[in-house]
Structures are given as C-alpha cells and as structure tokens.
Amino acid sequence: MAASADAIGISANPRPVSRVATLTAVGLASVMVPLAVTGPAVALTSMGIDLSGSGQSVQWVLHAYNVTFAASLLAAGGLADRLGRRRALVIGTLLYASMSLVCGVSSHILVVDIARAIQGIGSAGILTSGAAILAATFEGPARARAFGVLGTAFGAGLALGPVVAGVLVDLASWRAVFFINLAFAVVVFALSPRLPESRSHGAPIDWPGLATFSAALFLLTLGFVQGQLVGWLSVRTIACLLASVLFLAAFAVVERRSAAPVFDLSLLRRPAFLAVMSQPFTIVFGFVILVVYLPSYFQGVDNYSPSAAGLLLLPLMVPVFVLPILIGRFAERVPIRIKLTVSSLLIAAGAFGLVTLEPGQAWWKTAVPLLVFGLGVGSAFGVMDNAAVSSVPVQDAGVAAGMFNTMRITGESIATAGAAALLAGVTLAHLTTAAPGISDDQARTIAIQSAQGRIEAALESVPADQYASALAAARDGITSAMQTTGLAVAMLALVGAVITFVSLKGSDAG
C-alpha cells in the first residue's frame, strides 16, 4: 500500500487524512474564489465614494484581480504539482485571506488595487490545487460526487455573493465584504492538516509562455482602461493594444517551440475543441458583465441600496447555483452539443430581454430576462468542463482542462474591461449631446463613474444650472449602454449557438 502511494507522489501526513475534512476545506476555499468577483462588484460604489478613488483606480479593484487570476492560473497548477497540492492550497488561501484583510483596513484605493492583484494570485492557487486534491483523494462515483460539491461551492459563491455583499454593505460597510473571507480561511487552515499531500515531477514550467501570455492580457486590459480615460485614438491606448498583439504573437511562437507548452496549440486544430474553447466568450462573457455592472446600475440609476441591488440579481444567480447538479443527474442522455446549444439560445433570449431595461421599471420586467439568462448559464456550467475534456484524446484531457479554465478566467477579465469601456463610451456620447455645457474632462469622468454606480457623486462639480440636464443625460446614457451591452451579448450568444451546433456534430463531445 505504501509503495503505491509513493508511486503517485502522495506524502504521509502527521495526522490521519479525512475525506470529510478534505471536501469541507476545498469546498470552503472554493467559495472564496467567486466571492472575490461578486462581492466587490456590489461594494464598488460605496468603496469608491468612501476612498475618493478616481474612475481608473476604482476600476482596477476589479481589473487587478481578474488579470492576475487569469495570468497565474497555469503557473499555479505547475507549482502545485511540484510543491505539493495541499501546501499550494494553504499558500493560496494565506495570500487570499491576508490581502482581504489589507483591503478591509485600507484607507487608500491604490493599496486596495495592489492587494487585489496579489489576491488574484492566491485565487489561482486555490482553484488549481483544490481540484487536484479532490482528484487524488476520491475515485469512481465518489470522485464525481466530490466534484459535484466543488461545482456547488462555486455556484454558492456566485449566487450568494451579491446578496451577502449587499447586506454587509448596508449593515456594516464595504469593508465587511472583505472581512468575511477571513472566516472561511480560518476553517480551511484548521482543517488543512487532515488533507492529503501529493505532488508530481513532470516537465519544467514554461516560463516564457507564461510571461508573454500574462503581458498580452495585462496590456489588453490596460488598453481598454486607457481608451476610456484618454480616448481610443490616443498614443497610450494604441500603444497598449499594439503591444498586446505583439506579445500574443510572441506567445504563439514560444508555444510552438516549447517542449512543454502551457498551451498545446495543436489541439486548436480540432474543430470540436476550438468550439468548446469559445464557450467562455459566448456563455461566461455576458454573465460576468451582468454580475459586475448590474448592481452598480441599480444603485446609481434607481438609487437602490446595495442589499436591494443584490436581491435583484437572484433570478440570475439561483439557476447557476442549482442547475449544474440537476443537469448532471437528469440530462445524461442528452448530447453535450444539444445542451450547450440550448444554453446559448437561452442566454441570447435573456440578453434580448434586457434591451428593454429602463430606469424605475417594475422588478419583474428585469427578473424575467435575468431568469432566462440564468437558466442558460446554469445549464452550461454543468457541462462545459466535461465538453472540454471529451473533445480531445484521453491523454490530452489534463492539458485541455487547463487550457479551458485559463480561457474561462481570461474571458472574464476581458469581459470586465471591455464592458467598462462600452458603458463609459456610450454614456460619454449621450453626455456630449445632451449636456454640451460641461467640459470634455468632466463628461469623461462622469461617464466612467456612472458605470460604477457613482452618478450623483460624479456630478458634484457640475454647475447648478447644468446639474439636471447632466443627471438626466448620465442616467439615459448608462441605460442605453446597458441596452447596447444586452444586444451585443445576445448576438454573441447566437453566434456561439451556431458554432457549437455545427462544430460538435459527430465529435466525442457531441
């Protein structure tokens, strides 16, 4: 027995391994990962006002986390294999929790931005090591149930994040949104001695590939932010976007020459796998936009409290929490191709419904399209990972899973930055037309802060005789921007439905 354990790289623990403790620790650690997105999204309005942050610095509360999370995912997996998965989980949780504490006590937005960037690295460690620990601990049907619990943990973080964050902001302050993570972390640390340790010694980490990929993603996000602040034709914006393209090209060259690439580009020659790799952009893209920016819209345009804004997202979030388990149990006979196509169509229908979004409308007019959207996302979350590993040969399943998760987090990062640019750009156009009395710099500042739900705070410097017209223009502009976003997401989902239905036909994943 000991020999087989050594063969797979499992180290002895000073305390007996407990499967219950393992599942509990990994589950609670995994809840924190989506909470890092959904919680700050609700708290962003209050945080920006309290810390007097500029539009750019407040946006980086979201961007900094997303960029480092996506960029660190592949490296974290490789390091976990070598350092030990349990050790990587503890280190990731330590980084995440300590930076949550820094965010909660900070009095400067720049400190929050830096802490959020480090927190993203911690989340990458949690995500990669947690899944590996479950895979090494459970086998057969028990493994399937364990990963079902893992999916439920992520769903819980997504579904409960906006509501819990809203209540915490209303009852305490935005700081409580970060402090709550410490409670989860304490339990994970207490249970960690009962977790199994395992490691493997595979190929060396592809540092050139990781560096070029991370640089391309960072510069792309920075380009989106610069476009809002100084204009899309400015030298800084164009330089960032061009540099991003160059680093992406360098990444492709590096990966083709690497003996152990972080991205096996040859898999992209398989139409089925390429279709699955597009799912994060056709399915997750719109979901992240709604989770991040709808709470700010409800707070800024309709003057909802943070808790009320969080509750309005429940029709979107509950299906994401419930459906992955149900889909896995009751839809096994339905081909993945059909499931993902239907999911994309539901997302398109829900997004089209949001084109009618208006200030002050009845709650059910928002709830119905959000519910349809949530049904589409929730049903897809139950099968996307399975489709990724089923569309390639068995020996490539691990690489495929890593590539897919990286693209999923990358899609979230791009969605957050791109939507911010679209919302601010459309709002700026409305302000320029409807409130010509304000300066270009004022209009740009108001547009950026309107996307963060800080409309009234942004208008404090506007002269009294222009306040009413600027307020109306800002509200109309951000509403029009949300409608435009809904239309864009709907069209993207429709394209994804067609690609999925055609490309997965006849494949192992279909």
XYZ file of C-alpha atoms in Angstrom:
510
model
C 0.000 0.000 0.000
C 2.812 2.352 0.860
C 4.551 1.595 -2.390
C 1.534 2.569 -4.473
C 1.194 5.788 -2.541
C 4.801 6.666 -3.235
C 4.295 5.884 -6.892
C 1.679 8.558 -7.287
C 3.537 11.029 -5.126
C 1.351 11.030 -2.007
C 3.217 12.027 1.139
C 2.385 10.802 4.602
C 0.576 13.230 6.888
C 1.314 13.717 10.586
C -2.446 13.340 11.161
C -4.839 10.843 9.523
C -6.381 12.003 6.248
C -10.097 12.742 6.441
C -12.239 12.770 3.312
C -14.879 14.877 5.053
C -12.263 17.419 6.142
C -10.794 17.406 2.622
C -14.137 18.036 0.969
C -15.054 20.719 3.518
C -11.740 22.565 3.248
C -11.625 22.525 -0.554
C -15.304 23.493 -0.768
C -14.985 26.460 1.592
C -11.783 27.627 -0.091
C -13.544 27.404 -3.459
C -16.457 29.534 -2.243
C -13.986 32.387 -1.739
C -12.923 32.455 -5.404
C -16.246 33.648 -6.910
C -16.888 35.810 -3.835
C -13.833 37.835 -4.869
C -15.740 38.838 -8.011
C -19.364 39.123 -6.896
C -18.728 40.770 -3.513
C -16.567 43.736 -4.589
C -18.874 44.305 -7.586
C -21.709 45.177 -5.192
C -19.445 47.099 -2.817
C -17.693 49.064 -5.566
C -19.998 52.097 -5.425
C -19.641 52.563 -1.657
C -15.930 51.833 -1.758
C -15.244 54.410 -4.482
C -17.108 57.135 -2.601
C -15.554 56.326 0.780
C -11.980 56.204 -0.535
C -12.447 59.092 -3.008
C -10.943 56.999 -5.759
C -10.683 58.150 -9.351
C -12.597 56.314 -12.056
C -9.498 54.438 -13.185
C -8.329 53.441 -9.702
C -11.775 52.128 -8.744
C -11.980 50.070 -11.943
C -8.674 48.425 -11.095
C -10.283 46.951 -7.973
C -11.903 44.546 -10.448
C -9.301 44.522 -13.226
C -6.269 43.872 -10.997
C -7.814 40.724 -9.560
C -9.047 39.389 -12.895
C -5.757 39.935 -14.711
C -3.511 38.253 -12.136
C -6.015 35.439 -11.618
C -6.081 34.605 -15.319
C -2.362 35.120 -15.807
C -1.364 32.974 -12.799
C -3.656 30.017 -13.377
C -1.301 27.932 -15.495
C 1.753 28.693 -13.358
C -0.156 27.895 -10.161
C -1.065 24.461 -11.461
C 2.526 23.645 -12.313
C 3.838 24.906 -8.976
C 1.175 22.954 -7.078
C 2.317 19.750 -8.781
C 5.892 20.359 -7.616
C 5.456 21.998 -4.201
C 2.548 19.799 -3.141
C -1.165 20.392 -3.698
C -2.055 20.730 -0.014
C 0.793 23.184 0.520
C -0.328 25.169 -2.543
C -3.894 25.320 -1.197
C -2.660 26.646 2.147
C -0.363 29.208 0.498
C -3.126 30.316 -1.882
C -5.582 30.689 0.977
C -2.999 32.606 3.016
C -2.398 35.057 0.157
C -6.120 35.439 -0.442
C -7.031 35.966 3.231
C -4.150 38.299 4.071
C -4.939 40.515 1.094
C -8.621 40.507 2.098
C -7.501 41.884 5.450
C -5.362 44.531 3.731
C -8.335 45.583 1.571
C -10.631 45.745 4.585
C -8.379 48.048 6.639
C -7.021 50.168 3.785
C -7.677 53.898 3.587
C -6.270 54.338 0.066
C -7.655 52.916 -3.164
C -4.171 52.241 -4.589
C -3.420 49.899 -1.695
C -6.672 48.066 -2.408
C -5.714 47.720 -6.084
C -2.308 46.221 -5.230
C -3.831 43.870 -2.648
C -6.439 42.726 -5.155
C -3.704 41.883 -7.660
C -1.971 39.667 -5.084
C -5.340 38.203 -4.106
C -5.824 37.064 -7.703
C -2.616 35.024 -7.452
C -3.958 33.411 -4.288
C -7.210 32.523 -6.032
C -5.281 30.815 -8.831
C -3.530 28.668 -6.225
C -6.850 27.754 -4.588
C -8.567 26.860 -7.843
C -5.833 24.644 -9.272
C -4.754 22.874 -6.066
C -8.304 22.289 -4.804
C -9.366 20.351 -7.892
C -6.111 18.353 -7.869
C -6.574 17.418 -4.204
C -10.070 16.066 -4.859
C -8.843 14.103 -7.880
C -6.086 12.489 -5.758
C -8.386 11.742 -2.806
C -11.542 10.352 -4.423
C -12.117 7.677 -7.040
C -15.021 6.439 -9.150
C -18.530 7.586 -8.155
C -17.114 9.271 -5.026
C -14.956 11.487 -7.231
C -17.984 12.512 -9.308
C -19.854 13.434 -6.123
C -16.841 15.343 -4.804
C -16.589 17.419 -7.965
C -20.344 17.975 -7.751
C -19.763 19.517 -4.327
C -16.963 21.614 -5.814
C -19.305 22.904 -8.509
C -21.926 23.658 -5.876
C -19.331 25.614 -3.876
C -18.550 27.808 -6.874
C -22.264 28.204 -7.549
C -22.875 29.213 -3.937
C -20.189 31.879 -4.154
C -21.722 33.236 -7.339
C -25.341 33.053 -6.192
C -24.942 34.301 -2.631
C -22.174 36.820 -3.261
C -24.320 39.759 -4.424
C -26.934 39.245 -1.689
C -24.477 38.723 1.164
C -22.282 41.603 0.000
C -25.278 43.925 -0.268
C -26.456 43.103 3.249
C -22.945 43.551 4.666
C -22.536 46.937 2.982
C -25.908 48.123 4.310
C -25.487 46.797 7.860
C -21.763 47.479 8.286
C -19.680 48.849 5.392
C -17.938 47.744 2.208
C -15.026 46.627 4.381
C -17.105 43.758 5.768
C -17.245 42.257 2.263
C -13.511 41.564 2.570
C -13.514 40.625 6.259
C -15.985 37.773 5.736
C -13.330 35.906 3.756
C -11.258 35.583 6.924
C -13.905 33.328 8.486
C -13.692 30.888 5.565
C -9.897 30.974 5.648
C -9.710 30.139 9.373
C -11.719 26.943 8.809
C -9.544 25.965 5.829
C -6.371 26.455 7.887
C -7.812 24.432 10.779
C -8.682 21.501 8.507
C -5.548 21.584 6.346
C -3.537 19.102 8.487
C -6.186 16.468 7.698
C -5.800 16.885 3.926
C -3.662 14.501 1.844
C -0.446 15.784 0.325
C 0.543 14.819 -3.200
C 2.934 16.059 -5.826
C 4.317 15.076 -9.189
C 7.536 15.862 -11.000
C 6.653 16.457 -14.609
C 8.030 18.712 -17.315
C 9.547 22.099 -16.375
C 7.275 25.129 -16.207
C 7.099 27.092 -19.458
C 8.107 30.468 -18.038
C 8.495 32.232 -21.440
C 4.969 31.174 -22.382
C 3.549 32.327 -19.066
C 5.385 35.669 -19.286
C 4.248 36.500 -22.822
C 0.657 35.421 -22.136
C 0.471 37.465 -18.920
C 1.937 40.528 -20.628
C -0.545 40.280 -23.521
C -3.507 40.034 -21.142
C -2.306 42.875 -18.910
C -1.684 45.235 -21.842
C -5.060 44.406 -23.406
C -6.852 45.267 -20.145
C -4.749 48.414 -19.713
C -5.639 49.420 -23.279
C -9.356 49.201 -22.500
C -8.908 51.357 -19.408
C -6.759 53.920 -21.239
C -9.324 54.107 -24.040
C -11.956 55.298 -21.576
C -9.689 57.816 -19.882
C -7.754 59.448 -22.709
C -9.563 58.338 -25.863
C -9.316 55.337 -28.176
C -7.066 57.108 -30.682
C -4.585 58.340 -28.091
C -0.960 57.237 -28.313
C -1.124 55.430 -24.960
C -4.210 53.421 -25.877
C -2.942 52.405 -29.307
C 0.477 51.536 -27.862
C -1.052 49.248 -25.244
C -3.266 47.435 -27.760
C -0.471 47.019 -30.299
C 1.913 45.763 -27.630
C -0.741 43.276 -26.530
C -0.981 41.915 -30.074
C 2.819 41.647 -30.292
C 3.069 39.733 -27.006
C 0.239 37.449 -28.128
C 2.159 36.723 -31.343
C 5.309 36.096 -29.294
C 3.301 33.722 -27.099
C 2.227 31.720 -30.162
C 5.848 31.473 -31.351
C 7.111 30.457 -27.900
C 4.448 27.780 -27.512
C 5.231 26.232 -30.895
C 8.899 25.878 -29.935
C 8.433 24.829 -26.309
C 8.990 21.200 -25.320
C 6.305 21.532 -22.621
C 3.967 24.369 -23.693
C 1.381 25.730 -21.287
C -0.967 25.881 -24.303
C -0.861 22.958 -26.715
C -1.786 24.923 -29.825
C -2.102 21.726 -31.864
C -5.352 20.960 -30.016
C -6.885 24.075 -31.553
C -6.803 22.305 -34.919
C -9.662 20.139 -33.684
C -12.933 21.967 -34.572
C -14.771 20.436 -31.620
C -12.176 21.596 -29.090
C -11.974 25.034 -30.679
C -15.768 25.330 -30.355
C -15.593 24.367 -26.679
C -12.797 26.881 -26.096
C -15.123 29.601 -27.390
C -17.727 28.819 -24.723
C -16.199 31.133 -22.085
C -16.698 34.033 -24.502
C -20.196 33.126 -25.713
C -21.574 31.971 -22.350
C -19.499 33.335 -19.455
C -18.801 36.703 -21.119
C -22.299 38.146 -20.684
C -22.800 36.572 -17.278
C -19.762 38.303 -15.797
C -20.856 41.629 -17.256
C -24.257 41.385 -15.565
C -22.808 40.246 -12.233
C -20.281 43.096 -12.145
C -22.211 46.033 -13.615
C -25.930 45.473 -12.959
C -25.590 46.073 -9.177
C -23.875 49.389 -9.900
C -26.612 50.288 -12.396
C -29.361 49.575 -9.887
C -27.586 51.643 -7.231
C -26.646 54.565 -9.471
C -29.761 54.914 -11.662
C -32.589 53.637 -9.457
C -30.980 54.524 -6.094
C -31.377 51.007 -4.721
C -29.450 50.109 -1.596
C -26.602 47.587 -2.028
C -28.674 44.799 -0.450
C -31.664 45.530 -2.702
C -29.381 45.595 -5.747
C -28.014 42.197 -4.732
C -31.508 40.752 -4.291
C -32.491 41.893 -7.789
C -29.794 39.545 -9.145
C -31.280 36.444 -7.508
C -33.230 35.354 -10.622
C -29.899 35.294 -12.451
C -27.886 33.608 -9.714
C -30.156 30.897 -8.318
C -30.194 28.808 -11.544
C -26.385 28.999 -11.639
C -26.361 27.504 -8.135
C -28.968 24.784 -8.700
C -28.780 23.682 -12.325
C -25.233 22.211 -12.549
C -26.204 19.402 -10.162
C -29.573 18.784 -11.803
C -28.112 18.766 -15.313
C -25.529 16.191 -14.290
C -28.153 13.871 -12.788
C -31.130 14.149 -15.106
C -29.766 15.053 -18.536
C -27.089 12.387 -19.025
C -28.727 11.071 -22.201
C -28.828 14.451 -23.914
C -25.749 15.099 -26.108
C -23.411 17.820 -24.897
C -23.799 19.518 -28.261
C -27.549 19.942 -27.692
C -27.112 21.078 -24.078
C -24.606 23.810 -24.947
C -26.599 24.955 -27.980
C -29.775 25.293 -25.901
C -27.792 27.089 -23.184
C -26.549 29.657 -25.711
C -30.061 30.173 -27.065
C -31.434 30.773 -23.556
C -28.662 33.296 -22.903
C -29.468 35.057 -26.176
C -33.177 35.224 -25.263
C -32.445 36.610 -21.804
C -29.995 39.169 -23.169
C -32.517 40.334 -25.784
C -34.992 40.841 -22.920
C -32.572 43.231 -21.218
C -32.711 45.550 -24.239
C -35.961 46.887 -22.711
C -34.192 47.888 -19.463
C -35.456 51.276 -18.228
C -34.972 53.349 -15.048
C -37.666 52.739 -12.460
C -39.311 49.805 -14.217
C -41.151 47.094 -12.257
C -38.833 44.477 -10.759
C -40.387 41.589 -12.684
C -39.510 43.203 -16.026
C -35.879 42.749 -15.078
C -36.360 39.452 -13.234
C -37.855 37.551 -16.187
C -34.984 38.069 -18.658
C -32.456 37.548 -15.861
C -34.099 34.217 -15.005
C -33.944 33.073 -18.633
C -30.307 34.213 -18.810
C -29.527 32.364 -15.576
C -31.110 29.165 -16.871
C -28.805 29.322 -19.872
C -25.664 29.941 -17.826
C -26.548 27.400 -15.135
C -27.222 24.634 -17.641
C -23.921 25.369 -19.414
C -21.886 25.396 -16.190
C -22.900 21.790 -15.674
C -21.378 20.538 -18.930
C -18.685 22.926 -20.229
C -15.767 21.302 -18.377
C -16.915 17.856 -19.434
C -17.120 19.032 -23.045
C -13.566 20.386 -22.884
C -12.020 17.073 -21.864
C -14.374 14.988 -24.041
C -13.450 16.765 -27.262
C -9.791 15.655 -27.178
C -7.995 12.303 -26.803
C -7.864 10.927 -23.258
C -4.127 11.539 -22.946
C -4.708 15.271 -23.579
C -7.546 15.659 -21.073
C -5.425 17.375 -18.409
C -3.949 19.857 -20.865
C -7.400 20.536 -22.300
C -8.847 21.226 -18.840
C -6.031 23.653 -18.054
C -6.446 25.485 -21.351
C -10.199 25.698 -20.915
C -10.034 27.090 -17.363
C -7.442 29.635 -18.440
C -9.680 30.786 -21.287
C -12.643 30.967 -18.912
C -10.842 33.278 -16.494
C -9.299 35.228 -19.376
C -12.793 35.698 -20.825
C -13.975 37.093 -17.504
C -11.075 39.552 -17.404
C -11.680 40.744 -20.963
C -15.450 40.953 -20.345
C -14.977 43.154 -17.280
C -12.590 45.530 -19.042
C -14.439 45.572 -22.362
C -17.846 46.194 -20.805
C -16.460 49.070 -18.754
C -15.171 50.640 -21.964
C -18.507 50.171 -23.745
C -20.586 51.516 -20.853
C -18.394 54.571 -20.412
C -18.176 55.213 -24.162
C -21.933 55.135 -24.807
C -22.604 57.255 -21.712
C -19.986 59.790 -22.820
C -21.688 60.111 -26.213
C -25.015 60.883 -24.506
C -23.431 63.450 -22.209
C -21.700 65.195 -25.098
C -25.009 65.532 -26.955
C -27.485 66.187 -24.131
C -25.281 68.231 -21.784
C -22.972 70.312 -24.001
C -22.330 72.820 -21.219
C -19.949 70.564 -19.312
C -16.312 70.175 -20.295
C -14.910 67.144 -22.070
C -12.909 66.139 -18.992
C -15.987 66.418 -16.773
C -18.061 64.391 -19.225
C -15.438 61.634 -19.365
C -15.211 61.482 -15.556
C -18.997 61.342 -15.198
C -19.231 58.596 -17.824
C -16.638 56.405 -16.102
C -18.125 56.875 -12.641
C -21.663 56.304 -13.939
C -20.619 52.771 -14.931
C -19.556 52.296 -11.302
C -22.894 53.493 -9.919
C -21.489 56.832 -8.705
C -23.613 59.193 -10.779
C -24.554 61.725 -8.101
C -21.030 61.817 -6.667
C -19.625 62.411 -10.162
C -21.958 65.387 -10.682
C -20.835 67.302 -7.597
C -18.516 69.508 -9.656
C -21.165 70.315 -12.289
C -22.624 73.872 -12.084
C -26.112 74.031 -10.573
C -27.734 75.302 -13.778
C -26.432 72.268 -15.693
C -26.987 69.642 -12.991
C -30.458 68.488 -14.072
C -29.535 68.051 -17.728
C -26.279 66.274 -16.841
C -28.080 63.935 -14.412
C -30.708 63.018 -16.995
C -28.064 62.528 -19.672
C -25.942 60.312 -17.401
C -28.918 58.122 -16.457
C -30.139 57.885 -20.034
C -26.614 57.222 -21.253
C -25.811 54.383 -18.869
C -29.249 52.854 -19.527
C -28.648 52.998 -23.271
C -25.202 51.494 -22.685
C -26.698 48.574 -20.736
C -29.230 48.025 -23.523
C -26.436 48.039 -26.114
C -24.492 45.581 -23.996
C -27.521 43.289 -23.836
C -27.847 43.356 -27.601
C -24.140 42.634 -28.095
C -24.238 39.709 -25.649
C -27.348 38.317 -27.365
C -25.696 38.399 -30.780
C -22.537 36.798 -29.390
C -24.597 34.002 -27.807
C -26.437 33.364 -31.077
C -23.151 33.058 -32.941
C -21.936 30.700 -30.221
C -25.055 28.544 -30.582
C -24.451 28.110 -34.305
C -20.734 27.356 -33.858
C -21.462 24.834 -31.109
C -24.215 23.036 -33.008
C -22.137 22.726 -36.173
C -18.677 22.062 -34.739
C -19.612 19.429 -32.133
C -21.580 17.326 -34.600
C -20.083 13.858 -34.754
C -17.400 14.554 -32.114
C -16.876 12.622 -28.887
C -18.188 15.659 -27.032
C -21.338 15.818 -29.159
